[in-house]
Coordinates of C-alpha atoms and ligand atoms in Angstrom, one line a residue:
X1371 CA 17.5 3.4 4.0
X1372 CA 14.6 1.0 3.1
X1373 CA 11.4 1.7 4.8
X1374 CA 8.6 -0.8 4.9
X1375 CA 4.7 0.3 5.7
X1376 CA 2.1 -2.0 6.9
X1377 CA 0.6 -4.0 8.0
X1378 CA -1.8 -3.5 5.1
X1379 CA -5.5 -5.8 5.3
X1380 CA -5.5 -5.3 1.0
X1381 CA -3.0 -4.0 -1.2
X1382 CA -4.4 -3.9 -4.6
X1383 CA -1.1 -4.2 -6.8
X1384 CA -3.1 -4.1 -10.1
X1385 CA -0.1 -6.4 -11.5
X1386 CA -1.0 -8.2 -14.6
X1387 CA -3.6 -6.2 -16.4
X1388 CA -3.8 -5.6 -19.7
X1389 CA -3.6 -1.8 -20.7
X1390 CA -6.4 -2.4 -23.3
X1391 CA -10.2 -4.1 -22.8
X1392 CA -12.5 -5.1 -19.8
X1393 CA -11.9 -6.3 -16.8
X1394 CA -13.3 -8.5 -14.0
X1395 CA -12.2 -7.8 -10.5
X1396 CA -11.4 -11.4 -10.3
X1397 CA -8.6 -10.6 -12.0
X1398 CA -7.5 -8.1 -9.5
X1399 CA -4.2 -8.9 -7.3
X1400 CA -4.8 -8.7 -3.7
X1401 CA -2.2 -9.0 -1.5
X1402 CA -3.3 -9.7 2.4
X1403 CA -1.7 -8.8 5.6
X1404 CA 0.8 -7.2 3.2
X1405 CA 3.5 -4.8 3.4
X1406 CA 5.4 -2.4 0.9
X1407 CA 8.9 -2.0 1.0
X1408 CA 10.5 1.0 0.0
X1409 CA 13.7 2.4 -1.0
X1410 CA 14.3 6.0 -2.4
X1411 CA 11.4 7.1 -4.5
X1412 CA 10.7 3.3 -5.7
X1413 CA 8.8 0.4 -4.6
X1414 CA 11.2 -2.8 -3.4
X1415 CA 8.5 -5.4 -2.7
X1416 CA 5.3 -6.0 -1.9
X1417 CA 4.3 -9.0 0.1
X1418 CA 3.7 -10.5 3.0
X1419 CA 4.0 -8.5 6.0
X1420 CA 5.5 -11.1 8.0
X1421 CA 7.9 -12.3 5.6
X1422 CA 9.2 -9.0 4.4
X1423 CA 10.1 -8.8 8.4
X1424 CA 11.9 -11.4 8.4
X1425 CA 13.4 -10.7 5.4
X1426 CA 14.5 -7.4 6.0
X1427 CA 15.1 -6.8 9.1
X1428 CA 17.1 -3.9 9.4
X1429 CA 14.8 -1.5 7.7
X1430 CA 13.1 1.6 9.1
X1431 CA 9.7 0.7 10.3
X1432 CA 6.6 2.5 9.4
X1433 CA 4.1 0.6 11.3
X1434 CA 0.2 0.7 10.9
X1435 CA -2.4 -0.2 13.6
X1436 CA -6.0 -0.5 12.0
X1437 CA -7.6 -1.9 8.6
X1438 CA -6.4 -0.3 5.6
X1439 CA -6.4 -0.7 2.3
X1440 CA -4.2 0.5 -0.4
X1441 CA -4.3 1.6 -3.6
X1442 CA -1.6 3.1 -6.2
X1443 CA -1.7 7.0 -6.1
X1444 CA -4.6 8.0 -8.3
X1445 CA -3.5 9.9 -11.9
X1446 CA -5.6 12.4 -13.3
X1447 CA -4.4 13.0 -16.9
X1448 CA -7.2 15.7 -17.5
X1449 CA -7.1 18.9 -15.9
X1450 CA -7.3 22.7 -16.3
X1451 CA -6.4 23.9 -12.8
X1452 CA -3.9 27.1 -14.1
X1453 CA -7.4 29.8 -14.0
X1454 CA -8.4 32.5 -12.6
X1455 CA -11.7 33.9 -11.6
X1456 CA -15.0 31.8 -11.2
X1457 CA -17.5 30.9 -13.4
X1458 CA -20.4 30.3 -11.2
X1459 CA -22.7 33.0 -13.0
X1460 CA -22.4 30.5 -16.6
X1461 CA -23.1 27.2 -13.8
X1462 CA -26.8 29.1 -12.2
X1463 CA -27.6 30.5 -15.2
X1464 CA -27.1 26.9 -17.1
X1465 CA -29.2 25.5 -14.4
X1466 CA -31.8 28.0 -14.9
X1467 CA -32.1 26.8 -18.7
X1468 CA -30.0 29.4 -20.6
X1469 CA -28.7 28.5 -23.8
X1470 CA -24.8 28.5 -24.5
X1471 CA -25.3 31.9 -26.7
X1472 CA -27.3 33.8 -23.8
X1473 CA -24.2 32.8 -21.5
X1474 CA -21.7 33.6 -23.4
X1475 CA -24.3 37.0 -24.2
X1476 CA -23.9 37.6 -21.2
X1477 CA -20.1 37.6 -21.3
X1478 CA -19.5 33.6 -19.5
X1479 CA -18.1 31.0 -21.4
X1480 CA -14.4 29.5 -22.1
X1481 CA -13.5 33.8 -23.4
X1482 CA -14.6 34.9 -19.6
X1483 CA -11.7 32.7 -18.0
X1484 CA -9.4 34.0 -20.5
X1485 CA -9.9 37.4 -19.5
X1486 CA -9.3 36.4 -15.2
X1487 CA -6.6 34.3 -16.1
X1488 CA -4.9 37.1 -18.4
X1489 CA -5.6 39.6 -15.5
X1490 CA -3.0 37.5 -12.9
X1491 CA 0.5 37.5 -13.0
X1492 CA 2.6 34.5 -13.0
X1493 CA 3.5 34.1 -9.2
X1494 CA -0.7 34.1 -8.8
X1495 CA -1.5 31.6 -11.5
X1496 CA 1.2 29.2 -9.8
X1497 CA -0.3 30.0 -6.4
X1498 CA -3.7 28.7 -7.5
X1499 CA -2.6 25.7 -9.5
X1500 CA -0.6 24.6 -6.2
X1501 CA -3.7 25.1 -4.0
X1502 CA -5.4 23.1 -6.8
X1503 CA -2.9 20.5 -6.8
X1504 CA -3.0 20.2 -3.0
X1505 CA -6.3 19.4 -2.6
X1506 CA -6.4 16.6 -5.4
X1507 CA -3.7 15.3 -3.3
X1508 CA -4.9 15.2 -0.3
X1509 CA -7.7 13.5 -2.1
X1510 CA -5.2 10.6 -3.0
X1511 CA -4.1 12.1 -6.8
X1512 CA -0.4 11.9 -6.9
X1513 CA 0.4 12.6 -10.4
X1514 CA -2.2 15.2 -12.4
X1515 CA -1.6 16.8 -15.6
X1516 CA -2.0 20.1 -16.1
X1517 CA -3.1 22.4 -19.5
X1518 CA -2.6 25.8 -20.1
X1519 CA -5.4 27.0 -22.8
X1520 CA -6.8 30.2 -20.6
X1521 CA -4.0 32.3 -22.4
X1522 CA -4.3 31.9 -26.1
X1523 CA -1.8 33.9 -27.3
X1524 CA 2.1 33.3 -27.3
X1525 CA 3.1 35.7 -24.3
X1526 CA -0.3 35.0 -22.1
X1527 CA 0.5 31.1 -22.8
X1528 CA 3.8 30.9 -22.0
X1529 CA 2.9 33.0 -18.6
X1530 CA 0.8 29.8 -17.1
X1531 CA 3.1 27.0 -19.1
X1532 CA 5.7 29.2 -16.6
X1533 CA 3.4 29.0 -13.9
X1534 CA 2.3 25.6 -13.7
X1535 CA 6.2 25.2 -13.8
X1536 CA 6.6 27.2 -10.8
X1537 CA 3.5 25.6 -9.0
X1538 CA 5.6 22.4 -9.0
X1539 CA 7.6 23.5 -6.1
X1540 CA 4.5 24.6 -4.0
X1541 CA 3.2 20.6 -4.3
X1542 CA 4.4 16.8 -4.0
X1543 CA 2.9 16.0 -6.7
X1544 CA 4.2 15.3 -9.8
X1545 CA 2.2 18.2 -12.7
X1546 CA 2.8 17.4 -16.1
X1547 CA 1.9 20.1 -18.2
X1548 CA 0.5 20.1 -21.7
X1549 CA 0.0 23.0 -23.9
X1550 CA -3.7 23.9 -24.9
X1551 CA -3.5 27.3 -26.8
X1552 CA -5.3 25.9 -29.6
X1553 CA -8.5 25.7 -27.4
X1554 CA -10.1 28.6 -28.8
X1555 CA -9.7 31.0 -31.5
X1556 CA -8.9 34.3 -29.1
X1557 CA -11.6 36.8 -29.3
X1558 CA -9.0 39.5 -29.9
X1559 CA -6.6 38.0 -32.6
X1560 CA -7.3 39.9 -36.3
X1561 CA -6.8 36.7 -38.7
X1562 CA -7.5 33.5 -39.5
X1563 CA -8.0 30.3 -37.0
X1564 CA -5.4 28.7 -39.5
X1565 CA -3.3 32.0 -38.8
X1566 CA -3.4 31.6 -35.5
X1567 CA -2.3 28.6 -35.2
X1568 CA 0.3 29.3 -37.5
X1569 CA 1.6 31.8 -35.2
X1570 CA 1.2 29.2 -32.2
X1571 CA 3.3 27.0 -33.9
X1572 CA 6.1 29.4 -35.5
X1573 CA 6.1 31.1 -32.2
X1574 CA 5.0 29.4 -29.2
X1575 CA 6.5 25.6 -30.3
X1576 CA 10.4 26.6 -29.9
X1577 CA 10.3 28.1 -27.1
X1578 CA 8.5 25.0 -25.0
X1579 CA 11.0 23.1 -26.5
X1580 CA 13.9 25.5 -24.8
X1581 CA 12.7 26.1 -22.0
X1582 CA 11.2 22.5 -21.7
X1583 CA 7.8 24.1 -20.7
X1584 CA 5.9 20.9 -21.5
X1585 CA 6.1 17.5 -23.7
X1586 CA 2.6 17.6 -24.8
X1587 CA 0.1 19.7 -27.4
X1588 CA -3.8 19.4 -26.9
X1589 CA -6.4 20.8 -29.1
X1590 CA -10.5 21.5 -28.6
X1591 CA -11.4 20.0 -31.9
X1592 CA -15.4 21.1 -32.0
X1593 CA -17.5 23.3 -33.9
X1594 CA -17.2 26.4 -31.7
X1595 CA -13.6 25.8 -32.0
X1596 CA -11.3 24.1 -34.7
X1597 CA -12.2 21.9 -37.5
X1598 CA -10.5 18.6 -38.1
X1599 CA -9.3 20.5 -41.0
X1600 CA -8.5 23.2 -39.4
X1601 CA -5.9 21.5 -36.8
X1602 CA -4.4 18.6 -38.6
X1603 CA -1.3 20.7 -40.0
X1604 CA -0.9 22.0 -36.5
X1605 CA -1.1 19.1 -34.3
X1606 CA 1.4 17.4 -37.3
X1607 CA 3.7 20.3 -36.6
X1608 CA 3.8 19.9 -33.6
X1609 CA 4.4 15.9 -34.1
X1610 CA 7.2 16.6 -36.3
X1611 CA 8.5 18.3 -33.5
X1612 CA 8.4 15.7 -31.2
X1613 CA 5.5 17.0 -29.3
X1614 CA 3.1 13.8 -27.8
X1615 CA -0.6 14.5 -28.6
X1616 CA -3.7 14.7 -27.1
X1617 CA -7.2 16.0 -28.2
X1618 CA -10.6 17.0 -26.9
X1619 CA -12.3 15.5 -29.1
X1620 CA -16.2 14.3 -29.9
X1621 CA -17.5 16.5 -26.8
X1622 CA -20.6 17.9 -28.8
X1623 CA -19.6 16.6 -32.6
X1624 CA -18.1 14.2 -33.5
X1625 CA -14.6 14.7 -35.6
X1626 CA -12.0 15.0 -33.0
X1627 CA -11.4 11.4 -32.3
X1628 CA -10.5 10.7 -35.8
X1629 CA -7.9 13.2 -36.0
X1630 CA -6.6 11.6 -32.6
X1631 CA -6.2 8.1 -34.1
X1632 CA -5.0 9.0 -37.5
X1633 CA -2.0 11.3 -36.0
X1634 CA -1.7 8.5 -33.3
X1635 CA -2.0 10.7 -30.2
X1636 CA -1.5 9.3 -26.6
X1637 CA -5.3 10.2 -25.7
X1638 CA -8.5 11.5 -26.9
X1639 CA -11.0 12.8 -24.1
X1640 CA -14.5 13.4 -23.8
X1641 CA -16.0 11.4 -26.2
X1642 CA -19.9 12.0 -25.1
X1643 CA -21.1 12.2 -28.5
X1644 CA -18.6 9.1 -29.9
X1645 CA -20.8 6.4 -31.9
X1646 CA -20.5 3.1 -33.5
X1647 CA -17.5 4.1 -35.6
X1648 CA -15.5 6.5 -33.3
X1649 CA -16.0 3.7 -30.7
X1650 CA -14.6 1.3 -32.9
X1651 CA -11.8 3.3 -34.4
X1652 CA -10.7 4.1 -31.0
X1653 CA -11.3 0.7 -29.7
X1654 CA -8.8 -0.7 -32.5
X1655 CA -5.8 2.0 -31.9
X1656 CA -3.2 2.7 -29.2
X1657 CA -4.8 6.1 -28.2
X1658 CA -6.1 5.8 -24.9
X1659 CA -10.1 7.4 -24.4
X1660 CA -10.3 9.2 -21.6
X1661 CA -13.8 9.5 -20.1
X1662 CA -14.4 13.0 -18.0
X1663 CA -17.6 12.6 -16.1
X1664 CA -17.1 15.8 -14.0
X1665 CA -17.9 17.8 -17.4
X1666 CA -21.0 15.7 -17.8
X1667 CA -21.9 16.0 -14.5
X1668 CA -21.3 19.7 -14.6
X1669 CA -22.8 20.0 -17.8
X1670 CA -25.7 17.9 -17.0
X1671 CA -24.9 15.6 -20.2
X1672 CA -24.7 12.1 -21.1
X1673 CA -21.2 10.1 -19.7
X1674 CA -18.6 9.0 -22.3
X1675 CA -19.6 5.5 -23.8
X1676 CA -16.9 3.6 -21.5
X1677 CA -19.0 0.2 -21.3
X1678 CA -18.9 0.6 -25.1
X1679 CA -15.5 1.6 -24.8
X1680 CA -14.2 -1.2 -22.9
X1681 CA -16.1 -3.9 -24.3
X1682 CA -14.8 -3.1 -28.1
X1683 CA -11.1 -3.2 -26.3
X1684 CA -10.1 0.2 -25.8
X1685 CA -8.1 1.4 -23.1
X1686 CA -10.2 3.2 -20.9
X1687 CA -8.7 6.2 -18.6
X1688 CA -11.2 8.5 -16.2
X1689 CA -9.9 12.0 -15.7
X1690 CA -11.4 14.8 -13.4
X1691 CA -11.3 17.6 -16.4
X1692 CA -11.1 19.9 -13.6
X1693 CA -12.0 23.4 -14.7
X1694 CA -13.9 26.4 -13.9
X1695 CA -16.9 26.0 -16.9
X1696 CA -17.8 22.5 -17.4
X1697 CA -16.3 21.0 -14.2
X1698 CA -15.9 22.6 -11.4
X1699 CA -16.0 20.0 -8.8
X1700 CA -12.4 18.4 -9.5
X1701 CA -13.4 15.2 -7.4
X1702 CA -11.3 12.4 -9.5
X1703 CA -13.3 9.4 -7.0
X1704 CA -16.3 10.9 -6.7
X1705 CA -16.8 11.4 -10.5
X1706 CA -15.0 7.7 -11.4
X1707 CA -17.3 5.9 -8.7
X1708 CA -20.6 8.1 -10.3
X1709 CA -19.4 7.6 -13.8
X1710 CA -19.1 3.3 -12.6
X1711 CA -22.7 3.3 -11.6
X1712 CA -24.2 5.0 -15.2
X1713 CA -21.9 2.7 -17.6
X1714 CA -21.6 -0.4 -15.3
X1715 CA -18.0 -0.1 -15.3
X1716 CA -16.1 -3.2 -12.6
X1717 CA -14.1 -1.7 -9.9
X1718 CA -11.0 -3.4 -11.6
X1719 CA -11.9 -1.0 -14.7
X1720 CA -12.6 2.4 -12.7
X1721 CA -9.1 1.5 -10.6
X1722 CA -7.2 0.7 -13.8
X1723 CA -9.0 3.9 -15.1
X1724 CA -7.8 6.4 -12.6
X1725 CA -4.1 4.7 -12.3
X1726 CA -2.1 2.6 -14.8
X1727 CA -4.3 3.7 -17.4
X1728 CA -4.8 7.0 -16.9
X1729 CA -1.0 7.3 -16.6
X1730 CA -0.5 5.6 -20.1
X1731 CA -2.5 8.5 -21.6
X1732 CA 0.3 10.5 -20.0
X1733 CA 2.9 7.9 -21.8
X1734 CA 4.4 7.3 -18.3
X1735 CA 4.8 3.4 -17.4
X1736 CA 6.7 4.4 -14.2
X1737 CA 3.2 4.5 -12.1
X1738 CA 0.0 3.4 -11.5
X1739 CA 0.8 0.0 -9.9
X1740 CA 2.2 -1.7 -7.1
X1741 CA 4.5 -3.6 -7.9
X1742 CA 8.6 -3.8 -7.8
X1743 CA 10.2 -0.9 -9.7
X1744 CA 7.4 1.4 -9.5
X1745 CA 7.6 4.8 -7.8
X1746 CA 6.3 4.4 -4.7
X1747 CA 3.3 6.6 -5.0
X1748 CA 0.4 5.1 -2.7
X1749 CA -2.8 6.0 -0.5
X1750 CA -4.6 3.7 2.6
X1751 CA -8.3 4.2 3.0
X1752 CA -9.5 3.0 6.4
X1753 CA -11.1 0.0 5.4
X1754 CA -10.4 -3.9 5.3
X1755 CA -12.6 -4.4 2.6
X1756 CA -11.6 -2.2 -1.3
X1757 CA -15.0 -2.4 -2.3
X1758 CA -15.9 -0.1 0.3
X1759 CA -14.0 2.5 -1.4
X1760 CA -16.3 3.2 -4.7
X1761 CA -19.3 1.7 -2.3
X1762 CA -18.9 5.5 -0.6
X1763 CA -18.4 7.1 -3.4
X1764 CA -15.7 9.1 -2.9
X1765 CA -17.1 9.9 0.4
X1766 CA -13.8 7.6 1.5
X1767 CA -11.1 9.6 1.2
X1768 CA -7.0 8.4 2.0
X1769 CA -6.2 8.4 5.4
X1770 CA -2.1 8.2 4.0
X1771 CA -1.1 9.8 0.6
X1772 CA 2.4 8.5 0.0
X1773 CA 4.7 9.8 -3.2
X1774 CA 8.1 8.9 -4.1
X1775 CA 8.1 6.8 -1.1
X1776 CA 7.6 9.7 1.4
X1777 CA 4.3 10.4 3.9
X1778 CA 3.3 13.4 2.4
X1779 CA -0.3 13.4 4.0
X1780 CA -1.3 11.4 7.2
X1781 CA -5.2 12.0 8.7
X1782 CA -4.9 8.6 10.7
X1783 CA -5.0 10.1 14.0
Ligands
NIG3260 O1 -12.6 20.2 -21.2 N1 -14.1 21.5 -23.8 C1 -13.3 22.4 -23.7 N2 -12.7 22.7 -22.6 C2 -13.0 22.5 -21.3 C3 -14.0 23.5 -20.8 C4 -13.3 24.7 -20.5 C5 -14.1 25.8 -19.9 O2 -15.4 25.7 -20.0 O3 -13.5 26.7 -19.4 C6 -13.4 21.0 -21.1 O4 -14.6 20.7 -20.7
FE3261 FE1 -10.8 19.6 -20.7

């Protein structure tokens, strides 16, 4: 049976923008006293409220009293929720001016979250991700990828690819899990980076594949972890394989990104040390950039180049990066409506950043706007005006999280 939701004061369909370039909110849809219809998992129409009434009249009614606005269902396409353990000790002592070699001295860094991750078994680790994936829902985030990367070696890895499989079943929203065992060079493998990766490939690849553990390979291309060099023959492996890439790339060097746009992967993310000619390379290819301002903000580093970004004509996503080291807050509206104010991004950029966009970096074109056809994945803030809703700075959170066209959070009374 069709259900229809409103009345709505401003549904923002996004309809009509381009994946790629800058935007003016002038250009953004607005529908006014509007409702959505709904059928299945799918939106119908959206329209006028009074119309779709009449229209439809024998629907099931899902009637709002109030102002609300609504948005699509947010996509983070960054995350790294599948850890164990905390790494608050790196996050004070960081603060207190220690350098990256006295933390990791002192036993913090990426190598300490390896070691609580490896120490939970698989029914934990998909415990946590779905409390993870909970919270960014309730928070409005209906669709939030997932990597592995706190395994790094074939058995530990496939343990959380299994458990952020199981964690899908403990949360409404939709986790699409990538692979990252090429995030580090484990501190306890006796070869080669190269060999390592070899074994990842020759070892780890088939079985993802048959037990469709994930669609997707990342890599942390940087100096303290794998030369361009180093992971082209992997990430082409992987490729020939039918894998869809992604790569964290120019973070603290720059490198990365080229290897993104030369194997044509779906994203490259970070990006804080990107210049002229990454920017423009990036700007000129179909691999979405993904800004993560949580890591500069938990980092206390400069924010991705996204004005630069945008204004060459890239395709600009935001992503929360959530993870225990470089960004623990995992606040996707707080950190897009922070990251706005720095690089002077519109509203229409930071919404098409954490929707449509963000869910191209994840190749999915099902989500991410309002519009007919769409899954029906929306959230009302209680508000008749959306500018209020990066005005608070993700102080505003949904009122009404909607996916597949159910009510799967509701705060209004
Ligand atoms: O995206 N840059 C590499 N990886 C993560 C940090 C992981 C960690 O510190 O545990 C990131 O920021
Ligand atoms: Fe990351």
């Amino acid at each position: 049976m069709k259900k229809l939701i409103g009345p709505i004061r401003q549904v923002l369909t996004l309809d009509q923008l381009p994946l790629k370039g800058a935007l003016r909110d002038e250009q953004l849809e607005i529908v006014s006293q509007a409702g959505i219809l709904v059928e299945g998992a799918h939106i119908v129409k959206v329209g006028s409220w009074a119309e779709l009434k009449q229209e439809f009249p024998e629907v099931e009614i899902h009637e709002l009293d109030g102002d609300y606005v609504a948005l699509p269902g947010m996509v983070d396409c960054h995350t790294h929720l599948c850890f164990g353990g905390s790494r608050a000790r790196d996050f004070a002592m960081r603060n207190a001016g220690k350098t990256y070699l006295e933390i990791a001295q002192a036993g913090g860094g990426i190598w300490d979250t390896v070691t609580q991750t490896r120490s939970l078994d698989q029914e934990t680790l998909a415990d946590i991700t779905a409390k993870h994936a909970n919270r960014l829902l309730s928070e409005g985030v209906t669709s939030i990828e997932v990597k592995s990367g706190y395994g790094l070696s074939v058995a530990e890895e496939l343990k959380l690819l299994r458990g952020i499989q199981q964690a899908a079943s403990g949360t409404a929203a939709d986790l699409i899990s990538t692979c990252l065992a090429a995030h580090l060079c484990p501190k306890d493998w006796k070869g080669s980076p190269a060999q390592y990766l070899n074994e990842i490939a020759s070892q780890l690849f088939p079985v993802l594949k048959a037990e469709n553990l994930c669609t997707r390979i990342d890599a942390f291309v940087e100096k303290s972890a794998f030369s361009p060099e180093e992971i082209t023959p992997y990430l082409e492996k992987a490729s020939q394989l039918g894998f869809d890439l992604t790569i964290h790339a120019d973070q603290f060097s720059c490198g990365g990104s080229q290897v993104a746009v030369a194997l044509g992967a779906r994203s490259a993310d970070h990006l804080e040390a990107s210049g002229e000619t990454e920017i423009q390379a990036l700007a000129q290819s179909s691999t979405v950039a993904v800004a993560l301002p949580g890591a500069s903000i938990g980092l206390g580093m400069a924010f991705t180049p996204a004005r630069k970004l945008l204004d060459q004509d890239a395709s600009l996503a935001i992503a929360s990066d959530w993870n225990p080291g470089s960004a623990p807050m995992g606040d996707l509206l707080t950190q897009a409506a922070i990251l706005a104010t720095f690089e002077k991004l519109s509203t229409a950029e930071v919404l098409a950043g954490i929707t449509f966009r963000a869910a191209a970096a994840l190749g999915l074109t099902d989500r991410g706007k309002l519009t007919t056809g769409q899954l029906a994945d929306f959230i009302l803030f209680p508000t008749a005006d959306y500018r209020e809703i990066l005005y608070q700075q993700g102080k505003m959170k949904p009122v009404e999280v909607w996916k597949k066209g159910e009510n799967v959070l509701s705060t209004r009374y």
